[in-house]
Amino acid sequence: MPDMNVIYKAGRERIRKQNDPITMEYHYRIDVFLATVDSQILEMKNRFKEDVIELLILSSTLHPKDNFQAFNIEQICQLANKFYSADFTDQEKLHLRIQLELFQIEFSYNSQRQNLSSLQELCQVLAKTRKLMCYTLIDRLIRLILTLPVSTVTTEHVFSAMKIIETCLRSRIEEDFLANTMIMYIEKEIARTFDVNSIIDDFDKIKSRHAQFHMSHTVK
């Protein structure tokens, strides 16, 4: 562990005189640690929009880590009202606040449930103890939050597939055809299991055709 009060010397060779000598503490705190944090924040701002960052911040208020230290009823209600309004009725949003108040009282006095470290564990505890019957709305909100990683990955796959499929030569592709093509591209592992003859049979049953469409001798 270096002495943080000594003058920082850049490089391993013989040190030239520095115009503004700095300590080791200043170098590691400002030039290394804070510079790294700033670069990560800049990358997050470029990668995520403001509403996405707000969604992640509000979602963290339900996290059970450190004895529910981040638990905040107002922010949790804001999360449900702003980002999951379609998943809760107006009456359920009012009941959600009541459930959160009871939940906060019960879990603050339960030592076994204070050692939880993730939303997955909290969801499992609610299921094992059958507390989800009492906190149905909280359980629903937790399950919605747990789908965020899947939704994010799916969205990234969609945009990546769109860049590959919708090239300059296909810029006028219709939305329905683009959507169908993207599904086949994204779910290509599932698409590989489709039988060619079954696809031909399905198209043949859609409508009658002048030319023969169904070929019984088609090779798989």
Tab-separated table of C-alpha atoms in Angstrom:
chain	number	residue	atom	x	y	z
A	1	MET	CA	0.000	0.000	0.000
A	2	PRO	CA	1.706	3.260	-1.087
A	3	ASP	CA	1.981	6.272	1.193
A	4	MET	CA	-0.832	8.540	0.021
A	5	ASN	CA	0.825	11.700	1.350
A	6	VAL	CA	4.011	11.506	-0.733
A	7	ILE	CA	4.408	13.328	-4.038
A	8	TYR	CA	3.203	11.340	-7.018
A	9	LYS	CA	5.874	10.629	-9.635
A	10	ALA	CA	4.658	9.806	-13.145
A	11	GLY	CA	6.493	6.944	-14.835
A	12	ARG	CA	9.313	4.682	-13.668
A	13	GLU	CA	12.204	6.608	-15.199
A	14	ARG	CA	14.041	9.487	-13.578
A	15	ILE	CA	11.424	12.097	-12.771
A	16	ARG	CA	11.506	15.520	-14.334
A	17	LYS	CA	10.369	18.503	-12.344
A	18	GLN	CA	6.581	18.782	-12.248
A	19	ASN	CA	4.936	22.187	-12.471
A	20	ASP	CA	2.040	21.166	-10.201
A	21	PRO	CA	3.183	18.405	-7.846
A	22	ILE	CA	0.331	16.211	-6.635
A	23	THR	CA	0.102	13.608	-3.909
A	24	MET	CA	-0.504	9.927	-4.421
A	25	GLU	CA	-3.967	10.316	-2.892
A	26	TYR	CA	-4.884	13.029	-5.410
A	27	HIS	CA	-3.638	10.895	-8.316
A	28	TYR	CA	-5.600	7.768	-7.370
A	29	ARG	CA	-8.732	9.663	-6.298
A	30	ILE	CA	-8.957	12.196	-9.158
A	31	ASP	CA	-6.920	10.841	-12.066
A	32	VAL	CA	-7.861	7.175	-11.640
A	33	PHE	CA	-11.028	6.623	-9.592
A	34	LEU	CA	-13.112	9.667	-10.526
A	35	ALA	CA	-11.943	9.524	-14.146
A	36	THR	CA	-13.141	5.913	-14.339
A	37	VAL	CA	-16.488	6.789	-12.770
A	38	ASP	CA	-16.939	9.713	-15.195
A	39	SER	CA	-16.227	7.473	-18.189
A	40	GLN	CA	-18.756	4.895	-16.971
A	41	ILE	CA	-21.414	7.565	-16.410
A	42	LEU	CA	-20.766	8.967	-19.886
A	43	GLU	CA	-21.086	5.489	-21.394
A	44	MET	CA	-24.378	4.899	-19.563
A	45	LYS	CA	-25.760	8.235	-20.763
A	46	ASN	CA	-24.838	7.349	-24.336
A	47	ARG	CA	-26.293	3.860	-24.024
A	48	PHE	CA	-29.485	4.581	-22.060
A	49	LYS	CA	-32.003	7.386	-22.309
A	50	GLU	CA	-33.102	9.412	-19.283
A	51	ASP	CA	-36.361	7.498	-18.836
A	52	VAL	CA	-34.495	4.168	-18.882
A	53	ILE	CA	-32.067	5.396	-16.214
A	54	GLU	CA	-35.017	6.610	-14.141
A	55	LEU	CA	-36.649	3.196	-14.509
A	56	LEU	CA	-33.502	1.460	-13.232
A	57	ILE	CA	-33.163	3.875	-10.296
A	58	LEU	CA	-36.786	3.483	-9.249
A	59	SER	CA	-36.562	-0.298	-9.626
A	60	SER	CA	-33.639	-0.385	-7.193
A	61	THR	CA	-35.860	0.954	-4.387
A	62	LEU	CA	-37.399	-2.522	-4.005
A	63	HIS	CA	-34.023	-4.212	-3.670
A	64	PRO	CA	-33.713	-6.028	-0.303
A	65	LYS	CA	-29.938	-5.555	-0.007
A	66	ASP	CA	-28.625	-4.118	3.290
A	67	ASN	CA	-31.919	-4.703	5.118
A	68	PHE	CA	-34.020	-2.851	2.539
A	69	GLN	CA	-31.945	0.292	2.926
A	70	ALA	CA	-33.084	1.625	-0.460
A	71	PHE	CA	-36.762	0.884	0.240
A	72	ASN	CA	-38.842	3.975	-0.591
A	73	ILE	CA	-42.627	3.814	-0.780
A	74	GLU	CA	-43.025	7.063	-2.721
A	75	GLN	CA	-40.554	6.041	-5.416
A	76	ILE	CA	-42.025	2.538	-5.679
A	77	CYS	CA	-45.489	4.021	-6.215
A	78	GLN	CA	-43.984	6.387	-8.784
A	79	LEU	CA	-42.479	3.357	-10.533
A	80	ALA	CA	-45.881	1.659	-10.761
A	81	ASN	CA	-47.684	4.831	-11.860
A	82	LYS	CA	-45.204	5.932	-14.514
A	83	PHE	CA	-43.777	2.760	-16.023
A	84	TYR	CA	-46.325	0.041	-15.197
A	85	SER	CA	-49.584	1.990	-15.296
A	86	ALA	CA	-51.114	-0.533	-17.721
A	87	ASP	CA	-50.421	-3.401	-15.296
A	88	PHE	CA	-52.295	-1.865	-12.358
A	89	THR	CA	-55.763	-0.384	-12.125
A	90	ASP	CA	-56.333	2.916	-10.301
A	91	GLN	CA	-57.727	1.049	-7.323
A	92	GLU	CA	-54.766	-1.349	-7.268
A	93	LYS	CA	-52.358	1.607	-7.245
A	94	LEU	CA	-54.023	2.859	-4.060
A	95	HIS	CA	-53.885	-0.609	-2.500
A	96	LEU	CA	-50.229	-0.923	-3.505
A	97	ARG	CA	-49.275	1.899	-1.159
A	98	ILE	CA	-51.106	0.201	1.724
A	99	GLN	CA	-49.380	-3.109	1.011
A	100	LEU	CA	-45.987	-1.366	0.892
A	101	GLU	CA	-46.568	0.217	4.310
A	102	LEU	CA	-47.519	-3.146	5.836
A	103	PHE	CA	-44.640	-4.833	4.017
A	104	GLN	CA	-42.141	-2.320	5.422
A	105	ILE	CA	-43.355	-2.871	8.996
A	106	GLU	CA	-43.362	-6.671	8.772
A	107	PHE	CA	-40.005	-7.120	7.069
A	108	SER	CA	-38.227	-4.583	9.290
A	109	TYR	CA	-38.921	-6.797	12.330
A	110	ASN	CA	-38.183	-10.130	10.666
A	111	SER	CA	-34.493	-10.978	11.075
A	112	GLN	CA	-34.592	-13.929	8.671
A	113	ARG	CA	-35.848	-11.785	5.820
A	114	GLN	CA	-33.319	-9.038	6.444
A	115	ASN	CA	-30.508	-11.164	4.988
A	116	LEU	CA	-31.899	-11.194	1.458
A	117	SER	CA	-29.533	-9.921	-1.227
A	118	SER	CA	-31.549	-9.925	-4.470
A	119	LEU	CA	-35.033	-9.474	-5.868
A	120	GLN	CA	-35.012	-13.119	-6.932
A	121	GLU	CA	-34.541	-14.213	-3.320
A	122	LEU	CA	-37.289	-11.839	-2.185
A	123	CYS	CA	-39.669	-13.257	-4.770
A	124	GLN	CA	-38.825	-16.812	-3.674
A	125	VAL	CA	-39.384	-15.962	-0.004
A	126	LEU	CA	-42.786	-14.463	-0.779
A	127	ALA	CA	-43.721	-17.661	-2.613
A	128	LYS	CA	-42.363	-20.088	0.017
A	129	THR	CA	-43.962	-18.278	2.963
A	130	ARG	CA	-47.180	-17.686	0.992
A	131	LYS	CA	-46.859	-13.995	1.755
A	132	LEU	CA	-47.582	-13.279	-1.887
A	133	MET	CA	-51.233	-13.901	-1.007
A	134	CYS	CA	-51.038	-10.853	1.274
A	135	TYR	CA	-48.750	-8.808	-0.967
A	136	THR	CA	-50.110	-9.728	-4.387
A	137	LEU	CA	-49.449	-6.283	-5.890
A	138	ILE	CA	-45.885	-6.127	-4.577
A	139	ASP	CA	-45.243	-9.622	-5.936
A	140	ARG	CA	-46.598	-8.558	-9.316
A	141	LEU	CA	-44.355	-5.475	-9.393
A	142	ILE	CA	-41.287	-7.526	-8.447
A	143	ARG	CA	-41.988	-10.012	-11.244
A	144	LEU	CA	-42.337	-7.138	-13.718
A	145	ILE	CA	-38.976	-5.736	-12.614
A	146	LEU	CA	-37.340	-9.161	-12.950
A	147	THR	CA	-38.328	-9.230	-16.636
A	148	LEU	CA	-36.285	-6.064	-17.328
A	149	PRO	CA	-33.028	-7.889	-18.272
A	150	VAL	CA	-34.943	-10.117	-20.701
A	151	SER	CA	-36.729	-7.118	-22.203
A	152	THR	CA	-33.462	-5.199	-22.564
A	153	VAL	CA	-31.660	-8.080	-24.256
A	154	THR	CA	-34.627	-8.694	-26.562
A	155	THR	CA	-34.683	-5.018	-27.544
A	156	GLU	CA	-30.955	-5.058	-28.302
A	157	HIS	CA	-31.422	-8.190	-30.436
A	158	VAL	CA	-34.248	-6.492	-32.339
A	159	PHE	CA	-32.210	-3.383	-33.172
A	160	SER	CA	-29.188	-5.478	-34.143
A	161	ALA	CA	-31.356	-7.628	-36.417
A	162	MET	CA	-32.979	-4.533	-37.924
A	163	LYS	CA	-29.572	-3.118	-38.899
A	164	ILE	CA	-28.677	-6.390	-40.636
A	165	ILE	CA	-32.003	-6.949	-42.401
A	166	GLU	CA	-33.050	-3.403	-43.299
A	167	THR	CA	-30.119	-2.405	-45.499
A	168	CYS	CA	-30.046	0.385	-48.078
A	169	LEU	CA	-31.313	-2.109	-50.682
A	170	ARG	CA	-34.285	-2.971	-48.449
A	171	SER	CA	-35.114	0.489	-47.168
A	172	ARG	CA	-38.691	0.298	-48.483
A	173	ILE	CA	-39.534	-3.055	-46.936
A	174	GLU	CA	-43.066	-3.202	-45.493
A	175	GLU	CA	-43.446	-3.220	-41.706
A	176	ASP	CA	-45.282	-6.567	-41.517
A	177	PHE	CA	-42.763	-8.321	-43.730
A	178	LEU	CA	-39.882	-6.728	-41.779
A	179	ALA	CA	-41.380	-7.873	-38.473
A	180	ASN	CA	-41.851	-11.439	-39.742
A	181	THR	CA	-38.329	-11.525	-41.134
A	182	MET	CA	-36.865	-10.226	-37.885
A	183	ILE	CA	-38.701	-12.889	-35.878
A	184	MET	CA	-37.223	-15.605	-38.078
A	185	TYR	CA	-33.758	-14.057	-37.731
A	186	ILE	CA	-33.909	-13.512	-33.953
A	187	GLU	CA	-35.435	-16.930	-33.230
A	188	LYS	CA	-33.297	-18.752	-35.779
A	189	GLU	CA	-32.569	-21.586	-33.343
A	190	ILE	CA	-36.290	-22.345	-33.214
A	191	ALA	CA	-36.707	-21.747	-36.941
A	192	ARG	CA	-34.135	-24.452	-37.701
A	193	THR	CA	-36.438	-27.029	-36.109
A	194	PHE	CA	-39.270	-26.304	-38.564
A	195	ASP	CA	-40.046	-29.025	-41.076
A	196	VAL	CA	-40.050	-27.797	-44.694
A	197	ASN	CA	-42.965	-30.042	-45.654
A	198	SER	CA	-45.107	-28.710	-42.793
A	199	ILE	CA	-44.450	-25.141	-43.962
A	200	ILE	CA	-45.458	-26.070	-47.518
A	201	ASP	CA	-48.612	-27.767	-46.230
A	202	ASP	CA	-49.574	-24.667	-44.251
A	203	PHE	CA	-49.184	-22.423	-47.282
A	204	ASP	CA	-51.099	-24.888	-49.419
A	205	LYS	CA	-54.056	-24.805	-47.013
A	206	ILE	CA	-54.284	-21.009	-46.983
A	207	LYS	CA	-56.003	-20.809	-50.381
A	208	SER	CA	-56.385	-22.722	-53.625
A	209	ARG	CA	-53.813	-22.039	-56.316
A	210	HIS	CA	-53.746	-22.540	-60.091
A	211	ALA	CA	-50.290	-24.068	-59.995
A	212	GLN	CA	-49.528	-27.099	-57.916
A	213	PHE	CA	-48.033	-25.855	-54.671
A	214	HIS	CA	-48.028	-28.966	-52.501
A	215	MET	CA	-45.418	-31.561	-53.465
A	216	SER	CA	-45.689	-34.807	-51.556
A	217	HIS	CA	-42.246	-35.892	-52.654
A	218	THR	CA	-40.481	-32.787	-51.296
A	219	VAL	CA	-37.277	-33.690	-49.557
A	220	LYS	CA	-36.714	-32.365	-46.030
